[in-house]
mmCIF file of C-alpha atoms in Angstrom:
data_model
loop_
_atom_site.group_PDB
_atom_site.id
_atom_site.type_symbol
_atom_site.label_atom_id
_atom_site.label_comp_id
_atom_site.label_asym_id
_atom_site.label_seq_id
_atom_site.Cartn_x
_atom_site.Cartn_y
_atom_site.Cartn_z
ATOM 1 C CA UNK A 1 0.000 0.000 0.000
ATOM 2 C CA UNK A 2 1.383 3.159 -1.024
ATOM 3 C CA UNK A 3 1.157 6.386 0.943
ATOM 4 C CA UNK A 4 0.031 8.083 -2.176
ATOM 5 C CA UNK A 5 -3.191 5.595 -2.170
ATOM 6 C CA UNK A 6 -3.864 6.074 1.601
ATOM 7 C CA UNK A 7 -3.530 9.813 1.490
ATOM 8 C CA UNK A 8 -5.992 9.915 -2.114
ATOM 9 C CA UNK A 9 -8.901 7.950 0.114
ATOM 10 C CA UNK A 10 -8.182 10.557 3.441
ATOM 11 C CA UNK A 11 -9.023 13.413 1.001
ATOM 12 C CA UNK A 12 -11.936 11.507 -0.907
ATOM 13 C CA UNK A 13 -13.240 11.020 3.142
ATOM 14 C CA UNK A 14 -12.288 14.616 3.441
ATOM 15 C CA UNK A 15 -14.722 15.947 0.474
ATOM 16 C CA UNK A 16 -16.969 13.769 1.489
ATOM 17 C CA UNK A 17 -17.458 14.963 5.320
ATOM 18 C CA UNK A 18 -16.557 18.547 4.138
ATOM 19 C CA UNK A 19 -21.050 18.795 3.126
ATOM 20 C CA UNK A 20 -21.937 18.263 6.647
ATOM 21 C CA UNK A 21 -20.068 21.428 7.825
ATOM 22 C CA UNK A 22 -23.586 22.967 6.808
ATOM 23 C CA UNK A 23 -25.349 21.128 9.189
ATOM 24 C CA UNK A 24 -22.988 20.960 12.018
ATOM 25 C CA UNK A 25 -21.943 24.695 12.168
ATOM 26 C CA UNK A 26 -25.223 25.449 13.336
ATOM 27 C CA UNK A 27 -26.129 22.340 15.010
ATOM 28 C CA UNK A 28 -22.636 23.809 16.953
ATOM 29 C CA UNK A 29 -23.450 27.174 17.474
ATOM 30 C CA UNK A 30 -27.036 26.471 19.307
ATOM 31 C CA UNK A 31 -25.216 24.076 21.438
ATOM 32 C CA UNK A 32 -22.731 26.670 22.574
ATOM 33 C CA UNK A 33 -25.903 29.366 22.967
ATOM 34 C CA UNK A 34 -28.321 26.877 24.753
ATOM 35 C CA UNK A 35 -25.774 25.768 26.876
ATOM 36 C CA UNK A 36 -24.892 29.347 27.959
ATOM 37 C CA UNK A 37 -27.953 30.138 28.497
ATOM 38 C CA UNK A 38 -28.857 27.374 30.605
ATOM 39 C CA UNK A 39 -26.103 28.493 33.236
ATOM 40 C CA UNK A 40 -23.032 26.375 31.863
ATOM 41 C CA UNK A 41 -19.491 28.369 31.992
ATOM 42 C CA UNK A 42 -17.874 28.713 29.132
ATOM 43 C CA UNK A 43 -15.333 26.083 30.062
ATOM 44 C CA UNK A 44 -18.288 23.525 31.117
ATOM 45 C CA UNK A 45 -19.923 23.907 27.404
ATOM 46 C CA UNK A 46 -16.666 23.375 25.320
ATOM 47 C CA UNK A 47 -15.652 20.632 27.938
ATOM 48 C CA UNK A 48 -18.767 19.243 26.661
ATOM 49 C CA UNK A 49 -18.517 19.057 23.371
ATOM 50 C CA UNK A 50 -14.875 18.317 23.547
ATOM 51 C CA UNK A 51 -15.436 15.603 25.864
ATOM 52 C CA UNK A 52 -18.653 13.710 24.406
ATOM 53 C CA UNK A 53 -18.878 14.424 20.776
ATOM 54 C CA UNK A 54 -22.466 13.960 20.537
ATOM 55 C CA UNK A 55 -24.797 16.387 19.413
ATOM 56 C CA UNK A 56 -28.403 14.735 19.871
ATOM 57 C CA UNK A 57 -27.587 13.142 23.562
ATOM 58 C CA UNK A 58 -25.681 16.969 24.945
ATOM 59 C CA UNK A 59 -28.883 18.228 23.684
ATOM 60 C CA UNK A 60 -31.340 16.140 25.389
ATOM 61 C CA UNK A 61 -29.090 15.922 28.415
ATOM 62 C CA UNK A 62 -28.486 19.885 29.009
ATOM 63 C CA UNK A 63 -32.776 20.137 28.775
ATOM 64 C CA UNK A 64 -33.069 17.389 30.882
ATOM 65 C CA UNK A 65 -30.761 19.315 33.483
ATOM 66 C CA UNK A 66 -32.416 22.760 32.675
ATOM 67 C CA UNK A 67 -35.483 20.830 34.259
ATOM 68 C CA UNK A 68 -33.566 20.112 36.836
ATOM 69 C CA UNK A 69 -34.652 16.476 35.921
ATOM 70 C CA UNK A 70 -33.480 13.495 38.263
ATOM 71 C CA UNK A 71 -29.581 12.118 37.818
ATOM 72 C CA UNK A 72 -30.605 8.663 36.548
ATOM 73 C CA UNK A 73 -32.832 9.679 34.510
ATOM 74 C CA UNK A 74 -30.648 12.039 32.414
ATOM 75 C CA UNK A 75 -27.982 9.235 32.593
ATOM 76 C CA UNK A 76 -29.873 6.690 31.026
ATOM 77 C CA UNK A 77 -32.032 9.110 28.787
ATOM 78 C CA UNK A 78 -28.432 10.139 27.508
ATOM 79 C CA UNK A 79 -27.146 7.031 27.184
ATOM 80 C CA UNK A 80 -30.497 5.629 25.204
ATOM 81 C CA UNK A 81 -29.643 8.319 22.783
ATOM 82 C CA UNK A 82 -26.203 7.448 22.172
ATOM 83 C CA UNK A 83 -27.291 3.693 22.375
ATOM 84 C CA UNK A 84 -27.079 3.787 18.611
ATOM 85 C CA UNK A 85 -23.188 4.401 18.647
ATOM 86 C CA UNK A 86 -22.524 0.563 20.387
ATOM 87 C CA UNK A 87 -24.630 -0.564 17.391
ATOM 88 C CA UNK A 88 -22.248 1.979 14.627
ATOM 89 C CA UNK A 89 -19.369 0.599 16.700
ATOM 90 C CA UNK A 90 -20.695 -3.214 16.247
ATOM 91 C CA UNK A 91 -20.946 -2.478 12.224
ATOM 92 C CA UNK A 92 -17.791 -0.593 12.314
ATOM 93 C CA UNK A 93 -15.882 -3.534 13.717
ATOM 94 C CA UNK A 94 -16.178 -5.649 10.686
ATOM 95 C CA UNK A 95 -14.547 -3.673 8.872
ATOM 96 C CA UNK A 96 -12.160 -1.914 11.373
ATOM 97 C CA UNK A 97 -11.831 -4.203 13.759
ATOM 98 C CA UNK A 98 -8.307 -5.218 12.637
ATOM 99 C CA UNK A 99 -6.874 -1.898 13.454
ATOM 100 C CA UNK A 100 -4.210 -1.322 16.407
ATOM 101 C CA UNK A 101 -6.018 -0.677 19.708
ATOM 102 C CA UNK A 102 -5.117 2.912 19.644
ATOM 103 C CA UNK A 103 -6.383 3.399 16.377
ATOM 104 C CA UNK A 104 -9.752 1.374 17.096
ATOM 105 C CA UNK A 105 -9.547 3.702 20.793
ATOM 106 C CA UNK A 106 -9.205 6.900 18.935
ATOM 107 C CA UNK A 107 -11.886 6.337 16.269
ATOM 108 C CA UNK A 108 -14.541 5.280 18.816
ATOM 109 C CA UNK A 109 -13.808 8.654 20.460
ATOM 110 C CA UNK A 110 -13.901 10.482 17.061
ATOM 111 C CA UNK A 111 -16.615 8.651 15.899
ATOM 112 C CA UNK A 112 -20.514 10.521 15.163
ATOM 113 C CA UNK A 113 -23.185 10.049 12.963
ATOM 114 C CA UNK A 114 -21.932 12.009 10.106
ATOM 115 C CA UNK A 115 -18.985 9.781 9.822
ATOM 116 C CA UNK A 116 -20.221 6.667 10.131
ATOM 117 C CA UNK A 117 -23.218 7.186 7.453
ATOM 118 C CA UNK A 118 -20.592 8.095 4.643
ATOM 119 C CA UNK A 119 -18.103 5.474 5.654
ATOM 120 C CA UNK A 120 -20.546 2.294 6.132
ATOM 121 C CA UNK A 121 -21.700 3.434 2.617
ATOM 122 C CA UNK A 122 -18.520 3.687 0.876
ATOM 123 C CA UNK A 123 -17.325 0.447 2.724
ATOM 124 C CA UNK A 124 -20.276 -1.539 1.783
ATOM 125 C CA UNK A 125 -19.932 -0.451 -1.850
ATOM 126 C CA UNK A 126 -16.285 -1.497 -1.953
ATOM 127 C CA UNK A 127 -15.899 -3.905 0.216
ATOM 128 C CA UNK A 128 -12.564 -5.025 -1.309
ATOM 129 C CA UNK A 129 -10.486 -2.087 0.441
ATOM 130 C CA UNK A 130 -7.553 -2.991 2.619
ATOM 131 C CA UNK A 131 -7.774 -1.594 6.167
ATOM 132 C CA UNK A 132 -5.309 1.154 5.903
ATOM 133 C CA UNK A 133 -7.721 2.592 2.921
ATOM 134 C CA UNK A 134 -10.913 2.358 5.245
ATOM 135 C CA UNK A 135 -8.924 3.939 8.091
ATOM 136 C CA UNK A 136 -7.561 6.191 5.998
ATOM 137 C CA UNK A 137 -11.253 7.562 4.957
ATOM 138 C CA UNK A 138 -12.514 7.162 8.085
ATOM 139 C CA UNK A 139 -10.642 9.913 9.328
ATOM 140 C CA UNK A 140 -10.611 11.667 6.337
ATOM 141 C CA UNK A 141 -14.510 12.202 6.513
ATOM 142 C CA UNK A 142 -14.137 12.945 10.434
ATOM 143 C CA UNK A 143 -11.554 15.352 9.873
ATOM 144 C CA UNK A 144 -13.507 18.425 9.097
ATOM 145 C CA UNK A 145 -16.816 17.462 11.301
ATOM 146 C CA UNK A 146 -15.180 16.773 15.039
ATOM 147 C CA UNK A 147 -12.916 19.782 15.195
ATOM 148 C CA UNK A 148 -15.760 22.465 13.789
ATOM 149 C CA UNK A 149 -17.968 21.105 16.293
ATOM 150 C CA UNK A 150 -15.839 22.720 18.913
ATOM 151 C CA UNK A 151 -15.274 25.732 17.017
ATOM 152 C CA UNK A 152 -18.913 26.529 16.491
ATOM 153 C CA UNK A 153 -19.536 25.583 20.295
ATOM 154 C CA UNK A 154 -17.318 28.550 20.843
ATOM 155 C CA UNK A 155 -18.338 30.609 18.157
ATOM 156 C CA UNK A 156 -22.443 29.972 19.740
ATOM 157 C CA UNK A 157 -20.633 30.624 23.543
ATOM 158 C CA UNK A 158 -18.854 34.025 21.952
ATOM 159 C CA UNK A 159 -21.757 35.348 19.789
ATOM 160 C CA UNK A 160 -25.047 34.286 22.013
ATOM 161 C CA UNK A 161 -27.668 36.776 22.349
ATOM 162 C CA UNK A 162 -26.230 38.203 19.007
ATOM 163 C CA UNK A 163 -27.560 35.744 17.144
ATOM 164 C CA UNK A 164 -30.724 37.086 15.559
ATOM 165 C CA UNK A 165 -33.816 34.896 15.444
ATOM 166 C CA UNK A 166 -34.953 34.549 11.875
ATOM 167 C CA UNK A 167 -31.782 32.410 11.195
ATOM 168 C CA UNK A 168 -33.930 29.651 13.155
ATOM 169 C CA UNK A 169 -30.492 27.441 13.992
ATOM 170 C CA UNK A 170 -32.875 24.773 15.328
ATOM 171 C CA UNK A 171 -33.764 23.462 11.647
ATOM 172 C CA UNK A 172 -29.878 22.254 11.733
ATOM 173 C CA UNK A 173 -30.878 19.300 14.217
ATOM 174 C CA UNK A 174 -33.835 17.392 11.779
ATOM 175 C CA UNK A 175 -31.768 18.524 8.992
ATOM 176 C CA UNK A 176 -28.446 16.288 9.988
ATOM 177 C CA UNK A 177 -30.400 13.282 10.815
ATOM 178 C CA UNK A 178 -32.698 12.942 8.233
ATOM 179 C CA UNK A 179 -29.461 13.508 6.067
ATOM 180 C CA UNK A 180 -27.797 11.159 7.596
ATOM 181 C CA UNK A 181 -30.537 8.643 8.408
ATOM 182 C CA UNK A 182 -31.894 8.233 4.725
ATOM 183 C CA UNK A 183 -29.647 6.784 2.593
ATOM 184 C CA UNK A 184 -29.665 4.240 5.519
ATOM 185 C CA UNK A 185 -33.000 3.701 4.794
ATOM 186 C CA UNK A 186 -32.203 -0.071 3.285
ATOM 187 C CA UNK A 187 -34.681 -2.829 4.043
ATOM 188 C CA UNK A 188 -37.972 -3.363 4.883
ATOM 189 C CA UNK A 189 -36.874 -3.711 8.250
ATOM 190 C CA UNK A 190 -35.209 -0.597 8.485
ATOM 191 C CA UNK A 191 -38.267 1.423 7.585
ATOM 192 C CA UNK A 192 -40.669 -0.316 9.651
ATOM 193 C CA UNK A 193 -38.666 0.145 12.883
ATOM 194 C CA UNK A 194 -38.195 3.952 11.680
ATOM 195 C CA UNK A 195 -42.155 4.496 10.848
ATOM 196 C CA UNK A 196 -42.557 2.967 14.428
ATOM 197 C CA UNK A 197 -40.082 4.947 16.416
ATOM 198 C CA UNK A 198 -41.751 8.094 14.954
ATOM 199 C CA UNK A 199 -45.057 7.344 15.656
ATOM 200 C CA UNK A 200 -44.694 6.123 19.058
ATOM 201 C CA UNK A 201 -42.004 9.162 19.947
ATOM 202 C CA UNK A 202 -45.038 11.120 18.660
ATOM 203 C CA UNK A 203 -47.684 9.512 20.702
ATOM 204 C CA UNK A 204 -45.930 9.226 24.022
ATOM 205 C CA UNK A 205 -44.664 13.136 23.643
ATOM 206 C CA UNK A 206 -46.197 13.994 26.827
ATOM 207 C CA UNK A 207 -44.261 11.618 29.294
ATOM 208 C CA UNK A 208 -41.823 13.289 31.205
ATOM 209 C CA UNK A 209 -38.430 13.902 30.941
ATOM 210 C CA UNK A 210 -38.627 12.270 27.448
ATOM 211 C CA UNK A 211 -39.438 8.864 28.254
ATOM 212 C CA UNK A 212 -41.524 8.447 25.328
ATOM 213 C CA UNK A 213 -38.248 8.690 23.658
ATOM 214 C CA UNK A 214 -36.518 5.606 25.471
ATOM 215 C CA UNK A 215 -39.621 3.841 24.859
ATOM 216 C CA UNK A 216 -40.309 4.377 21.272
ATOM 217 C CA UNK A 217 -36.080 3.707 20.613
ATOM 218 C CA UNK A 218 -36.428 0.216 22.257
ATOM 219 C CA UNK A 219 -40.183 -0.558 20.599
ATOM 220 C CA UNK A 220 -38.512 0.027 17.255
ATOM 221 C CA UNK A 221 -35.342 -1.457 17.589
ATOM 222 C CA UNK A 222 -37.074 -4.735 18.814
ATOM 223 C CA UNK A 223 -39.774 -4.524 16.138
ATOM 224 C CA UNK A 224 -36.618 -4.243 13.472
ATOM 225 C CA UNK A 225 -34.668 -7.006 14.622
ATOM 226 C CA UNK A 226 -37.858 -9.153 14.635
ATOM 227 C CA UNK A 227 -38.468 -8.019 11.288
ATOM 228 C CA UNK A 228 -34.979 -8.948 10.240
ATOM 229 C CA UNK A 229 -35.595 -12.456 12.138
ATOM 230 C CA UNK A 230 -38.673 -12.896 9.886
ATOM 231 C CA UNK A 231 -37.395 -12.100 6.501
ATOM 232 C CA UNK A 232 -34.555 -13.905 6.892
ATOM 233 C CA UNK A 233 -36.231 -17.166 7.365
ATOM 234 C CA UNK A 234 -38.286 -16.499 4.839
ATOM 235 C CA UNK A 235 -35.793 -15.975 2.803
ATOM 236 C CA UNK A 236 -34.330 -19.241 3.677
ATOM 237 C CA UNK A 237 -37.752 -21.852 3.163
ATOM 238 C CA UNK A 238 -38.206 -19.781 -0.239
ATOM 239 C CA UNK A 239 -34.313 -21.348 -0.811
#
């Protein structure tokens, strides 16, 4: 393997993470206002978002704590939203696995939704690159997301109240994951369980602290997998 070829797939990851920069600017900047707002210091928000790298579960966890909602709860509501990063992990080791334990160590702290989405895809669709290639544009297409997610933390912590509010920074959040989440969109299976986690996130809206949202995550991930389970023996009598 040349270091020609590994540096040509960093920079194809590169171009290909460099899109999301619309979405996650924003998605950065309301962090680093929210947070502010919502009595963090400055060095508590960008410890945050240095620290956790996770856009959807600092969100849910910072309104949880505005509520002044119990410990446990925000710990497991938190961790129900990032729940979906052991399953990227899970997909990511088959092809990563291989790596050095510092390199697996430093891409599970690097890793987020944007970079997963485009480098599943482009692994799936050639499946006959050697590791140091998928590394390679792995970090490529984390490259420009991680590090601008800190900067526009800052940026939202330094501009705040300045921020005027017809730019409506909130659309950034649906935005990114339906972005992300549709070209996912694969199977049957996968848009069953995603028709069901909307619906039942939308009928059990009024629980508290957002329980509706840890149910309607583990409704829909056990109505996929059984879904899966189904097809797949289908699939095998029809053989």
């Amino acid at each position: 393997m040349s270091d020609a070829t590994q540096k040509s797939y960093y920079w194809l990851g590169f171009r290909t993470g460099v899109p999301f920069l619309l979405v996650v600017v924003p998605f950065g900047l309301l962090f680093g206002v929210i947070a502010t707002e919502a009595g963090f210091t400055s060095i508590q928000t960008m410890a945050f978002s240095s620290v956790v790298f996770a856009g959807a579960a600092q969100f849910t966890a910072l309104q949880l704590m505005a509520e002044d909602g119990p410990f446990l709860i925000i710990i497991a509501t938190a961790l129900a939203v990032n729940l979906r990063m052991a399953m990227y992990s899970a997909s990511l080791a088959v092809w990563l696995g291989k790596a050095p334990l510092w390199k697996r160590a430093l891409i599970a702290y690097v890793n987020v939704d944007q970079s997963y989405a485009v480098s599943i895809n482009r692994f799936e669709d050639e499946p006959d690159l050697t590791l140091s290639q998928r590394i390679s544009f792995f970090f490529g297409a984390v490259t420009p997301v991680c590090p601008m997610w800190i900067v526009a933390t800052g940026l939202g912590i330094w501009v705040g109240d300045t921020i005027p509010d017809w730019m409506a920074l909130d659309f950034a959040v649906p935005i990114c994951f339906l972005a992300i989440i549709a070209p996912m969109m694969r199977s049957l299976a996968h848009m069953i369980a995603a028709v069901v986690s909307i619906v039942l996130a939308l009928v059990l809206a009024g629980l508290p602290y957002n329980l509706g949202l840890l149910v309607a995550a583990a409704v829909a991930m056990i109505v996929g997998a059984q879904i899966e389970v189904l097809m797949s023996r289908r699939a095998a009598n029809d053989q």
